[in-house]
XYZ file of N, CA and C in Angstrom:
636
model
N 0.850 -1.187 0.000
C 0.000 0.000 0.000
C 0.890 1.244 0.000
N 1.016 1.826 -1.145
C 1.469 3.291 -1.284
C 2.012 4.390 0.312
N 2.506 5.132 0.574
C 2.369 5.940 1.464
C 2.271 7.340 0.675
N 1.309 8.006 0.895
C 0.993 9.332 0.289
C 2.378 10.771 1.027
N 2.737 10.346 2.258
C 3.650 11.364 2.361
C 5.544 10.652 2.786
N 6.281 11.487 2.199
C 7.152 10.908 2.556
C 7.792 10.287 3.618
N 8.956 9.731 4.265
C 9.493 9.418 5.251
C 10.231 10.615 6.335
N 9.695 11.239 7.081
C 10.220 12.356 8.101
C 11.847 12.351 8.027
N 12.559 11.196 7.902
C 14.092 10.795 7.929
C 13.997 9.804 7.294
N 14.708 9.520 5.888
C 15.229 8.006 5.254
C 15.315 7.437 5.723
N 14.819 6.087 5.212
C 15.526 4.586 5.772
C 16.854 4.004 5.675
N 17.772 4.106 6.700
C 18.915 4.083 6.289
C 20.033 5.369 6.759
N 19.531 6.417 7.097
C 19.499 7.185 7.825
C 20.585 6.899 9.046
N 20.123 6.251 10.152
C 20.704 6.155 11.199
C 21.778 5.470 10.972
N 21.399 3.889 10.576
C 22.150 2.968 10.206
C 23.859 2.763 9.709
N 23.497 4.354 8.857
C 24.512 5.099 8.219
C 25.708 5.784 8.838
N 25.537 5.984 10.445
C 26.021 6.633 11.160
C 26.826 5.846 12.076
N 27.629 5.900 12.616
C 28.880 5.438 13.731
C 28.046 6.377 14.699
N 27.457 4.890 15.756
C 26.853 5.915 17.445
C 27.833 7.140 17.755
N 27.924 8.308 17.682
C 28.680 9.062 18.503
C 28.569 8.872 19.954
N 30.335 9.654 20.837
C 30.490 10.136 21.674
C 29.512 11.229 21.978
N 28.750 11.527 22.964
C 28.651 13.004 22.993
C 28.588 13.605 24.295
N 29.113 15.010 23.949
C 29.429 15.910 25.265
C 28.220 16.385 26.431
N 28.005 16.319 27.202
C 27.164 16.958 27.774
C 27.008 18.169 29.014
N 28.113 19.296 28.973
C 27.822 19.763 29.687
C 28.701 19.470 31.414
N 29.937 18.860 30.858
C 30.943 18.305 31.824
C 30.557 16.918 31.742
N 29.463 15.899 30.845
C 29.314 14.752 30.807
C 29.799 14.208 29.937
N 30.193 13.069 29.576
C 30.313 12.039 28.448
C 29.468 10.941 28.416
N 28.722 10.985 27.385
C 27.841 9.982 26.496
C 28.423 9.133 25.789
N 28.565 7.514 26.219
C 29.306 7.021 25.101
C 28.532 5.885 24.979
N 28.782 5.241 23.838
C 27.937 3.447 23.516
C 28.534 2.635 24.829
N 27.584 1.232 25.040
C 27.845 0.750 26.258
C 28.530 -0.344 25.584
N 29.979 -0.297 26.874
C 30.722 -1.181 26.992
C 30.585 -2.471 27.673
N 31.506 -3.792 27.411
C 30.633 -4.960 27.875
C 31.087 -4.808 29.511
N 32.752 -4.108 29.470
C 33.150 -3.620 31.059
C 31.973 -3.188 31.906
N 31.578 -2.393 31.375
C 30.167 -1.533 31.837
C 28.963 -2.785 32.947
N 28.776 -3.664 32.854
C 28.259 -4.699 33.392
C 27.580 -4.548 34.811
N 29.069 -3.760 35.634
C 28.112 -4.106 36.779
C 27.822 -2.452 37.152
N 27.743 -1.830 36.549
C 26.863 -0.621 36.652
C 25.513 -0.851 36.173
N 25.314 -1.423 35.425
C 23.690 -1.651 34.842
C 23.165 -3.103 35.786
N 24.105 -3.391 36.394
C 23.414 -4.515 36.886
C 22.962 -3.652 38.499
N 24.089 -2.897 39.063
C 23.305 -1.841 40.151
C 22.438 -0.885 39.720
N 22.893 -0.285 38.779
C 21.395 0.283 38.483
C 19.909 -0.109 38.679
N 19.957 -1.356 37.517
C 18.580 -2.132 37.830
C 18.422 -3.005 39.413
N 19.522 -3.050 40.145
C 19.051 -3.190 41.582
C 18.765 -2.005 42.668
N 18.848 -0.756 42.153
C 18.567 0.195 42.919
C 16.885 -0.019 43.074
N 15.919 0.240 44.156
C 14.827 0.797 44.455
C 14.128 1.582 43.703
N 14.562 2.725 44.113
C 13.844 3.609 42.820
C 13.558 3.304 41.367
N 15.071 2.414 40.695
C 14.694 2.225 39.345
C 14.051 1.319 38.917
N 14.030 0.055 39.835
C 13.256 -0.540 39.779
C 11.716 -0.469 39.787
N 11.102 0.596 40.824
C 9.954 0.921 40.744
C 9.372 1.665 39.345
N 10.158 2.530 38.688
C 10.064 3.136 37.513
C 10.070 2.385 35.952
N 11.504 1.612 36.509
C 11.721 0.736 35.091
C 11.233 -0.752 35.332
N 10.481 -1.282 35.994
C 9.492 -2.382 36.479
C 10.408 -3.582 36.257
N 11.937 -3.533 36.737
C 12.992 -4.830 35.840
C 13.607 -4.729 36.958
N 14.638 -5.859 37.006
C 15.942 -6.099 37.863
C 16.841 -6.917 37.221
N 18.199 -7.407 36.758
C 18.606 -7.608 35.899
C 19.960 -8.310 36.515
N 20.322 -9.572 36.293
C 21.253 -10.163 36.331
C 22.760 -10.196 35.491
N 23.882 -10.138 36.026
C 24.828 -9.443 35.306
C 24.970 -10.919 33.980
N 24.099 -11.565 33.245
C 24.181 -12.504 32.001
C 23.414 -11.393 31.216
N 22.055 -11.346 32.053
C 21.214 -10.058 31.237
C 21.815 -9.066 30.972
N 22.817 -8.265 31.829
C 23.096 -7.131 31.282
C 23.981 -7.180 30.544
N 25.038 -8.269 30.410
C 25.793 -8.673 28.802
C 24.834 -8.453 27.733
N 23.530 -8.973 27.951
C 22.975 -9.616 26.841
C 22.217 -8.247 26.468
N 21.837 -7.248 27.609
C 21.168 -6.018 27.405
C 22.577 -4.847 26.860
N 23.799 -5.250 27.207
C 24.403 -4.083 26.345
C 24.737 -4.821 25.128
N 24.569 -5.856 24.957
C 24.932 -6.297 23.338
C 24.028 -6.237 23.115
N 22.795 -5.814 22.870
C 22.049 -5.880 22.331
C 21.872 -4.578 21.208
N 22.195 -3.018 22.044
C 22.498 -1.966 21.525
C 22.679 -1.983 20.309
N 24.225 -2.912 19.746
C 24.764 -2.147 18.379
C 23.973 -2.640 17.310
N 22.909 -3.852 17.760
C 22.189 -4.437 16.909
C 20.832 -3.635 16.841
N 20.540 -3.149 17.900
C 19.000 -2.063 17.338
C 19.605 -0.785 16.842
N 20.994 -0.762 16.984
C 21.280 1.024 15.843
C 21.696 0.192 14.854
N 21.482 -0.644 14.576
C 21.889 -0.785 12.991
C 20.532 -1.026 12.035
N 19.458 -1.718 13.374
C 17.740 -1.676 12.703
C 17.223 -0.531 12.750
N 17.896 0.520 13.491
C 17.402 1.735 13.575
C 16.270 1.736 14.290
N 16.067 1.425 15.342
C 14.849 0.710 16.209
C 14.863 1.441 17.897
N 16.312 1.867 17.451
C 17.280 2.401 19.443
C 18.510 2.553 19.644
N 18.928 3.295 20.935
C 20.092 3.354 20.798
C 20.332 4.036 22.428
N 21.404 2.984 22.789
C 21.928 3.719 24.012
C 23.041 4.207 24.560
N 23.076 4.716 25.879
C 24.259 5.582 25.714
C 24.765 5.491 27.296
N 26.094 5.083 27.770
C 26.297 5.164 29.144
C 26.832 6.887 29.281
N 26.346 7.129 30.647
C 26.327 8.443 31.296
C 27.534 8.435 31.798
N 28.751 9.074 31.595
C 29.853 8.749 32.469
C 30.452 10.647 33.226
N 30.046 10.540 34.244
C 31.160 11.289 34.935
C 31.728 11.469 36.025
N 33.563 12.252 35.338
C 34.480 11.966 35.382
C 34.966 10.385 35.632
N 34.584 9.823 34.257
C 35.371 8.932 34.004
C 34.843 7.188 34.469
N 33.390 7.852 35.170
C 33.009 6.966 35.803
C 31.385 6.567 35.333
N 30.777 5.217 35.228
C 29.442 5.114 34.863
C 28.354 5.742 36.154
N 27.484 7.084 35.519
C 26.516 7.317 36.389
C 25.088 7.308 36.350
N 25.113 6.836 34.569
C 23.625 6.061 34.426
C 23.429 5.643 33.001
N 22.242 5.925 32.278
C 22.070 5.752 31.477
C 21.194 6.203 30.906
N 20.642 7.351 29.200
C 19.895 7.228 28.703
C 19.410 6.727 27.167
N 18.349 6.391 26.565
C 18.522 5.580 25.473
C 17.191 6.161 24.476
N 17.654 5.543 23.873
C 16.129 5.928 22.583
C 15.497 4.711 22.375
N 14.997 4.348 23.212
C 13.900 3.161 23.499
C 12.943 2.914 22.739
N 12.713 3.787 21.971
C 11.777 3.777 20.482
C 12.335 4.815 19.452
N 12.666 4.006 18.377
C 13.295 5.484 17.198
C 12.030 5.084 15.617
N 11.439 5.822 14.830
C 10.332 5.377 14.098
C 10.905 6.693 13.119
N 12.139 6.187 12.392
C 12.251 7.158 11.365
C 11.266 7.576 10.356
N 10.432 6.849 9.833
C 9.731 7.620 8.934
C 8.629 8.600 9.509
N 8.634 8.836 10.858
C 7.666 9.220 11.693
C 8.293 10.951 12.122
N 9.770 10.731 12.097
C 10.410 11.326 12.635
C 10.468 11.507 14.166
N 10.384 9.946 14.570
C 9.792 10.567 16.275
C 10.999 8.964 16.966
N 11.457 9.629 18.147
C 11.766 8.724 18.969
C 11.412 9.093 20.358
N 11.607 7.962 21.090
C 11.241 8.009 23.126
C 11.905 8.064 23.414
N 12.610 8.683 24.793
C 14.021 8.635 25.322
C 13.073 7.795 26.416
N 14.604 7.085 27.650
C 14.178 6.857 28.826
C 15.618 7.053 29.368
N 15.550 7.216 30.408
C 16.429 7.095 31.605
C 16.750 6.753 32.584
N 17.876 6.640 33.517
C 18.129 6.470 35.070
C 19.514 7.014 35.325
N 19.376 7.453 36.798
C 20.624 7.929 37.278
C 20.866 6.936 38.633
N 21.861 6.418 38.356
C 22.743 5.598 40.061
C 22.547 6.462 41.168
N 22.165 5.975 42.370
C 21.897 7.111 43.473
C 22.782 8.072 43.945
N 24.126 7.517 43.803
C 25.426 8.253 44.163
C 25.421 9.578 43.397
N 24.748 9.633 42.243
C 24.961 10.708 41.065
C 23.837 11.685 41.165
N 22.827 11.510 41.938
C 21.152 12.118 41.953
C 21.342 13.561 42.727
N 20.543 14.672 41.946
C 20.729 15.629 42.754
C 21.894 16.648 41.990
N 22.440 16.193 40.667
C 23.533 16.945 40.518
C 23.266 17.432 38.791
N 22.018 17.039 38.205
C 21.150 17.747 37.544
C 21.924 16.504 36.171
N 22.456 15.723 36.857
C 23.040 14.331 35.175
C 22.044 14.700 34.263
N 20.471 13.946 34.840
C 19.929 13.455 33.247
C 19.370 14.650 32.778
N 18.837 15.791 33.190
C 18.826 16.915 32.128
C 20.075 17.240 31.179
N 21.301 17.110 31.724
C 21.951 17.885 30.527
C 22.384 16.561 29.583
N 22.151 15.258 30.213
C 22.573 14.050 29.587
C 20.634 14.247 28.098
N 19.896 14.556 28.695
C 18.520 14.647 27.649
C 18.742 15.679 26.970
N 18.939 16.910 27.311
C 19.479 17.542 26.395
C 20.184 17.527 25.183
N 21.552 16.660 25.647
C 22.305 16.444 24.401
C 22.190 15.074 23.348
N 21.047 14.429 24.264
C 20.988 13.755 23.048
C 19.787 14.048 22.105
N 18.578 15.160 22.603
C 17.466 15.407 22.198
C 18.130 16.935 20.937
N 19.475 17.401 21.191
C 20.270 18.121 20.560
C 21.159 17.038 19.238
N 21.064 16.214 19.199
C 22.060 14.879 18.265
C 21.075 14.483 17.672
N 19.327 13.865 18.227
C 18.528 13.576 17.496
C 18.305 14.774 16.244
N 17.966 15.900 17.154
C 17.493 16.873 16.044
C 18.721 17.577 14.884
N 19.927 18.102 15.909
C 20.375 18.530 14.798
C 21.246 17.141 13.278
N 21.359 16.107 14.104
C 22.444 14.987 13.744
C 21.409 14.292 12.519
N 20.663 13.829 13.848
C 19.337 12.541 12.552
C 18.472 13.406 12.281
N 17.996 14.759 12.515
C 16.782 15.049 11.908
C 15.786 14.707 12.124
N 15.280 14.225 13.364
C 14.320 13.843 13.276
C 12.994 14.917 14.085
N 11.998 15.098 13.893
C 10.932 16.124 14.426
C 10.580 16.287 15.338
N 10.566 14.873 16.021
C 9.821 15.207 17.547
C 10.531 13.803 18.688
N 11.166 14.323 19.502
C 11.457 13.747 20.692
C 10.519 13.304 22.098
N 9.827 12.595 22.772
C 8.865 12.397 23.476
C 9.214 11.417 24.638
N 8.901 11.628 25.799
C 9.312 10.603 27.217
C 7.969 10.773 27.838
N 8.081 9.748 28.184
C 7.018 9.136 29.402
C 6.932 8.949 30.720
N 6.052 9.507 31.832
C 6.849 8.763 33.003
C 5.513 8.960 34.395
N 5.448 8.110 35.136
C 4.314 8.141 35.891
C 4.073 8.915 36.741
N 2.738 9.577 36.565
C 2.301 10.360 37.374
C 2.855 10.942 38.803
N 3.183 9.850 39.157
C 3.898 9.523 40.493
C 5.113 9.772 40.176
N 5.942 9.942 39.488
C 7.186 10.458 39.162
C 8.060 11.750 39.740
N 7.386 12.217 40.174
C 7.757 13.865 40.267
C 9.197 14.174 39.871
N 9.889 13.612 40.234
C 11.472 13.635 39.691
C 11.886 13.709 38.489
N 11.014 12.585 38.046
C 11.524 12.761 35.980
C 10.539 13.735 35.673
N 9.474 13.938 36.165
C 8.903 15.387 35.590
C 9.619 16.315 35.497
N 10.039 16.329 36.596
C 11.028 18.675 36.961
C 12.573 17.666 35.602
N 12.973 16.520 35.521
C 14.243 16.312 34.583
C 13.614 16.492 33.504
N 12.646 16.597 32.471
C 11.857 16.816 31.486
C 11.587 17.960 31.447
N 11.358 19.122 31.883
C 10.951 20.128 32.280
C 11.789 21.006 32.275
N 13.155 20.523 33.075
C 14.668 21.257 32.927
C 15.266 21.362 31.723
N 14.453 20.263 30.550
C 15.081 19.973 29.544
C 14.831 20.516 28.423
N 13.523 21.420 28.449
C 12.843 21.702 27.800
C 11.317 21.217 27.349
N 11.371 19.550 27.913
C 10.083 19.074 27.655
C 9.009 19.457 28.225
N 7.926 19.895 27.501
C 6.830 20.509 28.531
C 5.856 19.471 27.992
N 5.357 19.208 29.625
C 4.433 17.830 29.782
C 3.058 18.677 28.501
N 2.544 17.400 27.613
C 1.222 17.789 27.078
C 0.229 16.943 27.266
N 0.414 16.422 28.745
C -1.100 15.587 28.931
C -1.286 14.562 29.572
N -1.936 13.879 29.956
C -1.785 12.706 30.730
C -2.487 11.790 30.028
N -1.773 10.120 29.913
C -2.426 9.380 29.471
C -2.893 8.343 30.741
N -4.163 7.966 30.713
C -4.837 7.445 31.694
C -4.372 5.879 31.544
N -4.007 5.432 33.198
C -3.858 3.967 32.962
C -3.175 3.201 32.041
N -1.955 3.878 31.489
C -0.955 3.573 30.352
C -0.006 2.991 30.613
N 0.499 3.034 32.128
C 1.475 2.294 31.939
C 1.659 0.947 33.319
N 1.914 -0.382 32.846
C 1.584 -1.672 34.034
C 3.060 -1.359 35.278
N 2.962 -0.874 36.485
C 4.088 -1.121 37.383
C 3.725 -2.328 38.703
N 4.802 -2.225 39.086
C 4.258 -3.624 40.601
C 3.414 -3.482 40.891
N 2.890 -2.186 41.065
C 1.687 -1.998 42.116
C 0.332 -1.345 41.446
N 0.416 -1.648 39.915
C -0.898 -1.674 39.319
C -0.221 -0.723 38.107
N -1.712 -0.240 37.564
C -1.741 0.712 36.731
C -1.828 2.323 36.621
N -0.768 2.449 36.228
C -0.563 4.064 36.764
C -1.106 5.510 35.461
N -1.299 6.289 35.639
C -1.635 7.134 34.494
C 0.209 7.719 34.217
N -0.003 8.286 32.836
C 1.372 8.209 32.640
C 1.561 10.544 31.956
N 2.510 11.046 32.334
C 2.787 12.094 31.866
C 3.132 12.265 30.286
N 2.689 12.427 29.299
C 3.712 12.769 28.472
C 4.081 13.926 28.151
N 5.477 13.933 27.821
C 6.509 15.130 27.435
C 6.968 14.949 26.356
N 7.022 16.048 25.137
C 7.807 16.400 24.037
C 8.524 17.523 23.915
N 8.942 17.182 22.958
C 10.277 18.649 22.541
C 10.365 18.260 20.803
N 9.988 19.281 20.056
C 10.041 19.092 18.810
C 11.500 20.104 18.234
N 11.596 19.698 16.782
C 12.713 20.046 16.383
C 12.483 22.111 16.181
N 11.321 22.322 16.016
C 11.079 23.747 16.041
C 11.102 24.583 16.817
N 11.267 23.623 18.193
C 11.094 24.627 19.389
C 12.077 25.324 20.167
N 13.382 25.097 19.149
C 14.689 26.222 19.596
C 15.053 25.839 21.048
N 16.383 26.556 20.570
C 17.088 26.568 21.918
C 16.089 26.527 23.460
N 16.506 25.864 24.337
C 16.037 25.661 25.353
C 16.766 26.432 26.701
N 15.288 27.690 26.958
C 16.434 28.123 28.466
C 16.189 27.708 29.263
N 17.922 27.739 30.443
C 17.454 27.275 31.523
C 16.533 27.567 32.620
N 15.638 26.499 33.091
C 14.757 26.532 33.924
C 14.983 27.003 35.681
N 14.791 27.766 36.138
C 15.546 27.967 37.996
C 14.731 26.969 38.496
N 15.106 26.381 39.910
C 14.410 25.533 40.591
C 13.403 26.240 41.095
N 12.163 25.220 40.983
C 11.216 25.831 41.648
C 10.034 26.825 40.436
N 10.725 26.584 39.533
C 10.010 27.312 38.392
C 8.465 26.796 37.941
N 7.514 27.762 37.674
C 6.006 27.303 37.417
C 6.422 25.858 36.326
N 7.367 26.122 35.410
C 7.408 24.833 34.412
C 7.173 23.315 35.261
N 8.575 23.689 36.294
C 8.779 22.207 36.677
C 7.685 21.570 37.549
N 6.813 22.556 37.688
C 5.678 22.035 38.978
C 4.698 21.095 37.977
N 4.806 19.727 38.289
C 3.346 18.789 37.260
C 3.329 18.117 37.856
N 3.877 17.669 38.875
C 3.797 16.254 39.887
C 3.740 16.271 41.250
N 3.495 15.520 41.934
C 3.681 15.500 43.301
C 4.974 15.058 43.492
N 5.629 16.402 44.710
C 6.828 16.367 45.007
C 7.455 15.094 45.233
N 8.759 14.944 44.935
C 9.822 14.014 45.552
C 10.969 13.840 45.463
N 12.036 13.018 45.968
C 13.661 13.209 45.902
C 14.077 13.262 44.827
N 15.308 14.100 44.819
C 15.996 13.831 43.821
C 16.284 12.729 43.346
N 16.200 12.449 41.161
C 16.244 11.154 40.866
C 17.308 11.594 39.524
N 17.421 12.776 39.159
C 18.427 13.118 38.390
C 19.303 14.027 38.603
């Protein structure tokens, strides 16, 4: 069946590309290493991320979850990125859904507790929601995150994403079904200033600790 409008970004597009390094703001973004192991394996045993990212992950899985990477950027399907600073793994964010002809991908994230509080995954979303648009071209960037979140709200918010809505009962966690925030940032919407704490933007959730 025909498609009447073109593809937002070619097929072939990403594929085409060597994952970059990228800078963030005193951070480094880089593809995940298989060394990398037992940072993603504490990660997914932390509390918090667990409640968010509904997983816990054994260090076979997390071989098998960072090899998995170079094979969805080559389907053009995802792509992830370890958070390192100074020199050290402090989390992770990824493009958990990429739909080139759509021009649209999902980010997700987490920050290790040691690292929370020191503003990582905004400038870590930033620069890669800055690589999607100016690098791949693509139109619209979008994250998700539960109501109950308050933390990744104000990190979305810092980032430029301004929540547009709530989807009811969208997303399954341990303890049922939660309504879910969504946030975008499109390629038109320019430079992003920074937000002060406490700003009308970041207020959409019910308060809680620092998680980025």
């Amino acid at each position: 069946m025909p498609l009447l409008a073109t593809p937002a970004v070619p097929p072939g597009s990403m594929a085409a590309l060597a994952q970059p390094d990228l800078q963030a703001d005193g951070l480094l973004l880089r593809p995940w290493q298989p060394a990398d192991r037992p940072a993603v394996v504490a990660g997914y045993a932390d509390p918090a991320i667990q409640r968010w990212h509904c997983r816990s992950m054994t260090d076979d899985e997390a071989a098998d979850w960072i090899a998995a990477w170079p094979v969805r950027w080559r389907a053009e399907t995802g792509a992830g990125w370890a958070v390192l600073e100074a020199g050290s793994v402090v989390g992770q964010i990824s493009l958990r859904r990429v739909a080139l002809a759509d021009g649209l991908a999902e980010v997700s994230y987490w920050v290790l507790p040691g690292a929370r509080g020191r503003r990582v995954t905004p400038r870590a979303l930033t620069a890669v929601a800055g690589w999607c648009f100016g690098t791949l071209r693509l139109h619209r960037v979008e994250l998700c995150h539960s109501t109950a979140n308050a933390p990744s709200c104000r990190v979305a918010q810092r980032a430029g994403f301004p929540v547009e809505g709530t989807k009811r009962g969208e997303g399954r966690h341990a303890d049922g079904w939660h309504d879910m925030h969504l946030h975008a940032r499109l390629a038109t919407d320019g430079q992003v200033p920074p937000q002060p704490p406490g700003s009308s933007r970041e207020r959409c959730c019910t308060p809680g600790p620092p998680y980025g």
